[in-house]
């Protein structure tokens, strides 16, 4: 860490900082300028919390040199993590981007099957659908819960699609884990640390969505919680953050997060343009942009009758729109794939 002392800091105050660090095995380099003293300290920050140095008298600022996430970091693992779900569904690295598609909520078996068959025919490999729904209002549709999971399992059997579905609570985790091929942690729960630790006890892949107001560092630290608890199979999902203008979009899709995460982490990144924009007409351009930015896959909401959807109809593509979009995405995915593997 780098410690910048106040301009009026006394020698005694500087010594106190240096001694605290030295006592804990830190290597110290002091740079005494005309106005400021800057201390460079290298050591194990678990032994001296940066906050405890920041609160000492005479300290102006403490800056960290290394990223606080370790297991999720590119430094700890140079190669990309690839989540192998089946012979032909692999997320991450140079693999062809994987598309997850389906309704926001699982509503009924017949409709789910119809959507699943359509998205599969268009090239999706994974069916999405929420059985436990995080809704802003308690008066809105809350999901079919276990019945919804059963429909997902039945449709998986019939279509061969894999299933990603959200868990909202540690209590429901054993049940959701039994049905899901990928356990989704929703944006609102990105910092539900008990839930992160609980999914960390399993080996099943976890798709962690970025919190609506989370920084990239907080996002990666949330992934770190899952990995530290024992589950290395984490997929990150950028789904937009609260922006300054919700007139035209529901959230602000942060596509720069994709190459940033690839630079600092080895974990795969999926982009969700549906929640990221909230508007149907923005799904295709944002999906294309996400792929160009290096996304390892997409999560798209698709409904057979979006006007009648129980949730998120305005951001859901019709099955026909999805099929049309996939045709143009396929071209980008093929090019990306060739470029990467060239
Ligand atoms: C979802 O994908 O169903 C969902 C609720 O998304 P988010 O957690 O990103 O809002
Ligand atoms: Mn939704």
Coordinates of C-alpha atoms and ligand atoms in Angstrom, one line a residue:
X1 CA 0.0 0.0 0.0
X2 CA 1.0 3.6 -0.5
X3 CA 0.5 6.0 2.5
X4 CA 0.5 9.7 1.9
X5 CA 1.1 11.7 5.1
X6 CA -0.5 15.2 5.7
X7 CA 1.7 18.1 4.8
X8 CA 1.9 19.1 8.5
X9 CA 2.5 15.5 9.7
X10 CA 5.1 15.3 12.5
X11 CA 8.1 12.9 12.5
X12 CA 6.5 11.1 15.4
X13 CA 3.3 10.5 13.4
X14 CA 5.3 9.1 10.4
X15 CA 7.3 6.9 12.8
X16 CA 4.2 5.5 14.3
X17 CA 2.9 4.5 10.8
X18 CA 6.2 3.0 9.8
X19 CA 6.6 1.1 13.1
X20 CA 3.1 -0.4 12.9
X21 CA 3.9 -1.7 9.4
X22 CA 7.4 -3.0 10.2
X23 CA 6.1 -4.8 13.3
X24 CA 3.9 -6.8 10.9
X25 CA 6.7 -7.7 8.5
X26 CA 6.1 -5.0 5.9
X27 CA 9.0 -3.8 3.8
X28 CA 9.1 0.0 3.9
X29 CA 10.4 2.7 1.5
X30 CA 10.1 6.3 2.6
X31 CA 10.0 9.1 0.1
X32 CA 10.4 12.5 1.9
X33 CA 9.5 15.4 -0.4
X34 CA 9.6 19.1 0.4
X35 CA 5.9 19.1 1.3
X36 CA 4.7 15.5 1.6
X37 CA 6.0 12.2 2.9
X38 CA 5.0 9.2 1.0
X39 CA 5.5 5.7 2.4
X40 CA 5.5 2.6 0.2
X41 CA 4.7 -0.5 2.2
X42 CA 4.8 -4.1 0.8
X43 CA 3.4 -6.9 2.9
X44 CA 0.4 -9.0 3.8
X45 CA -2.6 -6.6 4.2
X46 CA -4.5 -9.2 6.2
X47 CA -2.0 -8.5 9.0
X48 CA -2.5 -4.7 8.9
X49 CA -5.9 -3.5 7.6
X50 CA -5.4 -0.4 5.4
X51 CA -8.3 1.3 7.3
X52 CA -6.4 1.0 10.6
X53 CA -3.5 2.9 9.0
X54 CA -5.8 5.4 7.4
X55 CA -7.2 6.3 10.8
X56 CA -3.8 7.1 12.4
X57 CA -3.1 10.8 13.0
X58 CA -1.2 12.6 10.3
X59 CA -2.3 10.1 7.5
X60 CA -3.9 11.8 4.5
X61 CA -4.6 8.8 2.3
X62 CA -3.9 5.1 1.9
X63 CA -3.9 3.6 -1.6
X64 CA -3.9 -0.1 -2.4
X65 CA -1.5 -1.3 -5.1
X66 CA -2.9 -4.8 -5.6
X67 CA -6.5 -5.5 -6.3
X68 CA -8.3 -6.8 -3.2
X69 CA -9.8 -9.8 -5.1
X70 CA -7.3 -12.7 -5.2
X71 CA -8.8 -15.9 -6.5
X72 CA -10.9 -14.1 -9.2
X73 CA -7.9 -12.1 -10.4
X74 CA -5.9 -12.5 -13.6
X75 CA -2.8 -12.3 -11.5
X76 CA -3.7 -15.5 -9.7
X77 CA -4.7 -17.4 -12.8
X78 CA -3.4 -16.3 -16.2
X79 CA -5.7 -18.5 -18.4
X80 CA -9.4 -18.0 -18.8
X81 CA -11.7 -20.0 -16.7
X82 CA -14.0 -22.2 -18.9
X83 CA -17.2 -23.5 -17.4
X84 CA -17.9 -26.8 -19.1
X85 CA -21.6 -27.5 -18.9
X86 CA -21.7 -30.3 -21.5
X87 CA -19.8 -31.5 -24.5
X88 CA -21.0 -28.6 -26.6
X89 CA -21.8 -25.9 -24.0
X90 CA -18.6 -24.3 -22.7
X91 CA -18.6 -20.8 -21.4
X92 CA -15.5 -18.7 -21.4
X93 CA -12.1 -18.5 -23.1
X94 CA -12.0 -18.9 -26.9
X95 CA -15.3 -20.9 -27.0
X96 CA -18.1 -19.6 -29.2
X97 CA -20.3 -17.2 -27.1
X98 CA -23.2 -19.0 -25.5
X99 CA -26.8 -17.6 -25.7
X100 CA -29.2 -18.1 -22.8
X101 CA -32.8 -17.1 -23.6
X102 CA -36.3 -17.5 -22.3
X103 CA -39.0 -15.7 -20.4
X104 CA -38.4 -13.4 -17.5
X105 CA -40.6 -15.6 -15.3
X106 CA -41.8 -19.2 -15.8
X107 CA -45.5 -18.8 -16.2
X108 CA -47.0 -22.1 -17.5
X109 CA -45.7 -25.3 -19.0
X110 CA -47.2 -24.9 -22.5
X111 CA -45.8 -21.4 -23.0
X112 CA -42.4 -22.3 -21.6
X113 CA -42.1 -25.3 -23.9
X114 CA -43.1 -23.2 -26.9
X115 CA -40.5 -20.5 -26.0
X116 CA -37.8 -23.1 -25.3
X117 CA -38.4 -24.9 -28.7
X118 CA -38.2 -21.6 -30.5
X119 CA -35.1 -20.3 -28.8
X120 CA -33.4 -23.7 -29.3
X121 CA -34.2 -23.7 -33.0
X122 CA -32.7 -20.2 -33.2
X123 CA -29.4 -21.3 -31.6
X124 CA -29.8 -20.8 -27.8
X125 CA -28.1 -23.4 -25.7
X126 CA -29.5 -22.5 -22.3
X127 CA -33.1 -21.8 -21.2
X128 CA -33.6 -19.0 -18.7
X129 CA -36.7 -18.5 -16.6
X130 CA -37.3 -17.3 -13.0
X131 CA -39.3 -19.4 -10.6
X132 CA -38.4 -17.3 -7.6
X133 CA -38.8 -13.7 -8.7
X134 CA -37.3 -10.6 -7.0
X135 CA -40.1 -8.0 -7.6
X136 CA -39.9 -4.4 -6.5
X137 CA -43.6 -4.5 -5.6
X138 CA -45.2 -7.2 -3.4
X139 CA -48.3 -6.9 -5.6
X140 CA -46.5 -8.1 -8.7
X141 CA -46.2 -11.7 -9.8
X142 CA -43.8 -13.4 -7.5
X143 CA -43.1 -16.6 -9.5
X144 CA -44.4 -20.2 -9.5
X145 CA -41.6 -21.3 -7.1
X146 CA -41.2 -25.2 -7.0
X147 CA -43.9 -25.7 -9.7
X148 CA -41.8 -23.4 -12.0
X149 CA -38.7 -25.4 -11.3
X150 CA -40.6 -28.6 -12.3
X151 CA -41.7 -27.0 -15.6
X152 CA -38.1 -26.0 -16.3
X153 CA -36.9 -29.6 -15.6
X154 CA -39.7 -31.0 -17.9
X155 CA -38.8 -28.6 -20.7
X156 CA -35.1 -29.4 -20.3
X157 CA -35.9 -33.1 -20.7
X158 CA -37.9 -32.5 -23.8
X159 CA -35.6 -30.0 -25.5
X160 CA -32.1 -30.9 -24.3
X161 CA -31.6 -27.2 -23.3
X162 CA -29.7 -26.5 -20.1
X163 CA -31.4 -24.4 -17.4
X164 CA -30.4 -21.3 -15.6
X165 CA -32.7 -20.0 -12.8
X166 CA -32.5 -17.7 -9.9
X167 CA -32.2 -18.4 -6.2
X168 CA -33.1 -15.6 -3.8
X169 CA -32.6 -17.2 -0.5
X170 CA -30.4 -19.7 1.3
X171 CA -33.5 -21.6 2.4
X172 CA -34.4 -22.3 -1.2
X173 CA -30.9 -23.2 -2.4
X174 CA -31.0 -27.0 -2.0
X175 CA -34.2 -27.1 -4.1
X176 CA -33.0 -24.7 -6.8
X177 CA -29.6 -26.4 -6.9
X178 CA -31.3 -29.7 -7.6
X179 CA -33.1 -28.3 -10.7
X180 CA -30.7 -25.8 -12.1
X181 CA -27.7 -26.4 -14.4
X182 CA -26.5 -22.9 -13.5
X183 CA -27.6 -21.1 -10.3
X184 CA -28.4 -17.5 -10.9
X185 CA -27.8 -14.9 -8.2
X186 CA -29.8 -11.8 -9.1
X187 CA -28.5 -8.2 -9.1
X188 CA -30.4 -7.4 -5.9
X189 CA -28.6 -10.2 -4.1
X190 CA -25.1 -9.5 -5.4
X191 CA -24.0 -8.5 -1.9
X192 CA -26.1 -11.0 0.0
X193 CA -23.0 -12.5 1.5
X194 CA -24.7 -15.4 3.2
X195 CA -26.2 -16.5 -0.1
X196 CA -22.8 -16.1 -1.8
X197 CA -21.1 -18.2 0.9
X198 CA -23.9 -20.8 0.6
X199 CA -23.6 -21.2 -3.2
X200 CA -19.8 -21.4 -2.6
X201 CA -20.4 -24.7 -0.8
X202 CA -21.6 -26.3 -4.1
X203 CA -19.7 -27.1 -7.3
X204 CA -22.6 -26.1 -9.5
X205 CA -21.8 -23.1 -11.8
X206 CA -23.1 -19.9 -10.4
X207 CA -24.0 -16.9 -12.6
X208 CA -23.6 -13.8 -10.5
X209 CA -25.3 -10.7 -11.8
X210 CA -23.8 -7.2 -11.1
X211 CA -25.7 -5.2 -8.5
X212 CA -27.6 -2.2 -9.8
X213 CA -25.2 0.2 -8.0
X214 CA -22.1 -2.0 -7.7
X215 CA -18.6 -1.0 -8.9
X216 CA -16.6 -3.5 -10.9
X217 CA -14.4 -4.0 -7.8
X218 CA -17.4 -4.8 -5.6
X219 CA -18.7 -7.1 -8.3
X220 CA -15.4 -9.0 -8.4
X221 CA -15.2 -9.1 -4.6
X222 CA -18.7 -10.7 -4.6
X223 CA -17.4 -13.4 -7.0
X224 CA -14.4 -13.8 -4.6
X225 CA -16.8 -14.6 -1.8
X226 CA -18.2 -17.6 -3.8
X227 CA -14.7 -18.8 -4.8
X228 CA -13.3 -18.3 -1.4
X229 CA -16.1 -20.5 0.0
X230 CA -15.1 -23.3 -2.3
X231 CA -16.8 -22.9 -5.7
X232 CA -14.5 -21.8 -8.5
X233 CA -17.3 -22.1 -11.2
X234 CA -18.4 -18.5 -11.4
X235 CA -19.8 -16.7 -14.4
X236 CA -20.2 -12.9 -14.2
X237 CA -23.2 -11.1 -15.8
X238 CA -23.2 -7.4 -16.6
X239 CA -26.8 -6.3 -16.6
X240 CA -26.6 -2.6 -16.3
X241 CA -26.3 -0.2 -13.4
X242 CA -28.4 2.7 -12.2
X243 CA -27.6 5.6 -14.5
X244 CA -28.4 9.3 -14.5
X245 CA -31.3 9.0 -17.0
X246 CA -34.0 6.4 -16.9
X247 CA -36.1 8.2 -19.5
X248 CA -34.9 6.1 -22.4
X249 CA -33.4 3.1 -20.6
X250 CA -34.2 1.1 -17.5
X251 CA -30.5 0.8 -16.6
X252 CA -27.2 1.9 -18.1
X253 CA -25.5 -1.1 -19.7
X254 CA -21.8 -0.9 -18.9
X255 CA -20.2 -2.6 -21.8
X256 CA -16.8 -1.4 -20.9
X257 CA -17.1 -3.7 -17.9
X258 CA -16.6 -6.6 -20.3
X259 CA -13.0 -5.9 -21.4
X260 CA -12.2 -4.4 -18.0
X261 CA -13.2 -7.7 -16.3
X262 CA -11.3 -9.7 -18.9
X263 CA -8.2 -7.6 -18.1
X264 CA -8.5 -8.0 -14.3
X265 CA -10.1 -11.4 -14.0
X266 CA -10.1 -14.8 -15.6
X267 CA -13.8 -15.4 -15.1
X268 CA -16.2 -15.5 -18.0
X269 CA -18.6 -12.6 -18.6
X270 CA -22.1 -12.7 -19.9
X271 CA -24.1 -9.6 -20.9
X272 CA -27.8 -9.2 -20.3
X273 CA -29.1 -6.5 -22.7
X274 CA -32.7 -7.1 -21.6
X275 CA -32.4 -5.8 -18.0
X276 CA -29.5 -3.6 -19.1
X277 CA -31.8 -1.5 -21.3
X278 CA -35.4 -2.4 -20.5
X279 CA -36.4 -1.7 -24.1
X280 CA -37.0 -4.4 -26.8
X281 CA -35.6 -2.3 -29.7
X282 CA -32.2 -2.0 -27.9
X283 CA -31.6 -5.7 -27.4
X284 CA -30.2 -6.4 -30.8
X285 CA -27.7 -3.4 -31.0
X286 CA -26.5 -4.0 -27.5
X287 CA -26.1 -7.7 -28.1
X288 CA -24.0 -7.0 -31.1
X289 CA -21.9 -4.5 -29.2
X290 CA -21.5 -6.9 -26.2
X291 CA -20.1 -9.6 -28.6
X292 CA -17.7 -7.2 -30.2
X293 CA -16.6 -6.2 -26.6
X294 CA -15.7 -9.8 -26.0
X295 CA -18.7 -11.1 -24.0
X296 CA -18.6 -14.9 -23.5
X297 CA -22.3 -15.1 -24.0
X298 CA -25.7 -13.3 -23.7
X299 CA -28.8 -13.6 -21.6
X300 CA -31.9 -12.5 -23.5
X301 CA -35.5 -12.4 -22.4
X302 CA -37.9 -13.9 -25.0
X303 CA -41.6 -14.5 -24.7
X304 CA -44.2 -16.0 -27.0
X305 CA -46.6 -13.2 -26.1
X306 CA -44.6 -10.3 -24.5
X307 CA -47.7 -8.1 -24.2
X308 CA -49.2 -10.6 -21.8
X309 CA -46.0 -11.5 -19.9
X310 CA -46.3 -11.6 -16.1
X311 CA -43.0 -9.7 -15.9
X312 CA -40.7 -7.6 -18.1
X313 CA -42.8 -7.8 -21.3
X314 CA -41.5 -4.5 -22.5
X315 CA -37.9 -5.8 -22.7
X316 CA -38.8 -9.2 -24.0
X317 CA -38.3 -10.2 -27.7
X318 CA -40.9 -12.2 -29.5
X319 CA -39.7 -15.6 -30.6
X320 CA -39.7 -14.3 -34.2
X321 CA -37.6 -11.3 -33.3
X322 CA -35.2 -13.5 -31.4
X323 CA -34.7 -15.8 -34.4
X324 CA -34.1 -12.9 -36.6
X325 CA -31.6 -11.4 -34.2
X326 CA -29.7 -14.7 -33.8
X327 CA -29.1 -14.8 -37.6
X328 CA -27.1 -11.5 -37.4
X329 CA -25.4 -12.4 -34.1
X330 CA -24.3 -15.7 -35.5
X331 CA -22.2 -13.9 -38.1
X332 CA -20.5 -11.8 -35.4
X333 CA -20.0 -14.9 -33.2
X334 CA -18.4 -16.8 -36.0
X335 CA -16.1 -13.9 -36.9
X336 CA -15.1 -13.3 -33.2
X337 CA -14.5 -17.0 -32.8
X338 CA -12.2 -17.2 -35.9
X339 CA -10.4 -14.0 -34.8
X340 CA -9.8 -15.2 -31.3
X341 CA -8.7 -18.7 -32.4
X342 CA -6.5 -17.4 -35.3
Ligands
LIG1 C1 -33.5 -11.9 -14.0 O1 -32.6 -12.1 -14.8 O2 -34.5 -12.5 -14.0 C2 -33.5 -10.7 -13.1 C3 -34.3 -10.5 -12.2 O3 -32.4 -9.9 -13.4 P1 -31.6 -8.8 -12.5 O4 -31.3 -9.6 -11.2 O5 -30.4 -8.5 -13.3 O6 -32.5 -7.7 -12.2
LIG2 MN1 -36.7 -10.0 -16.1

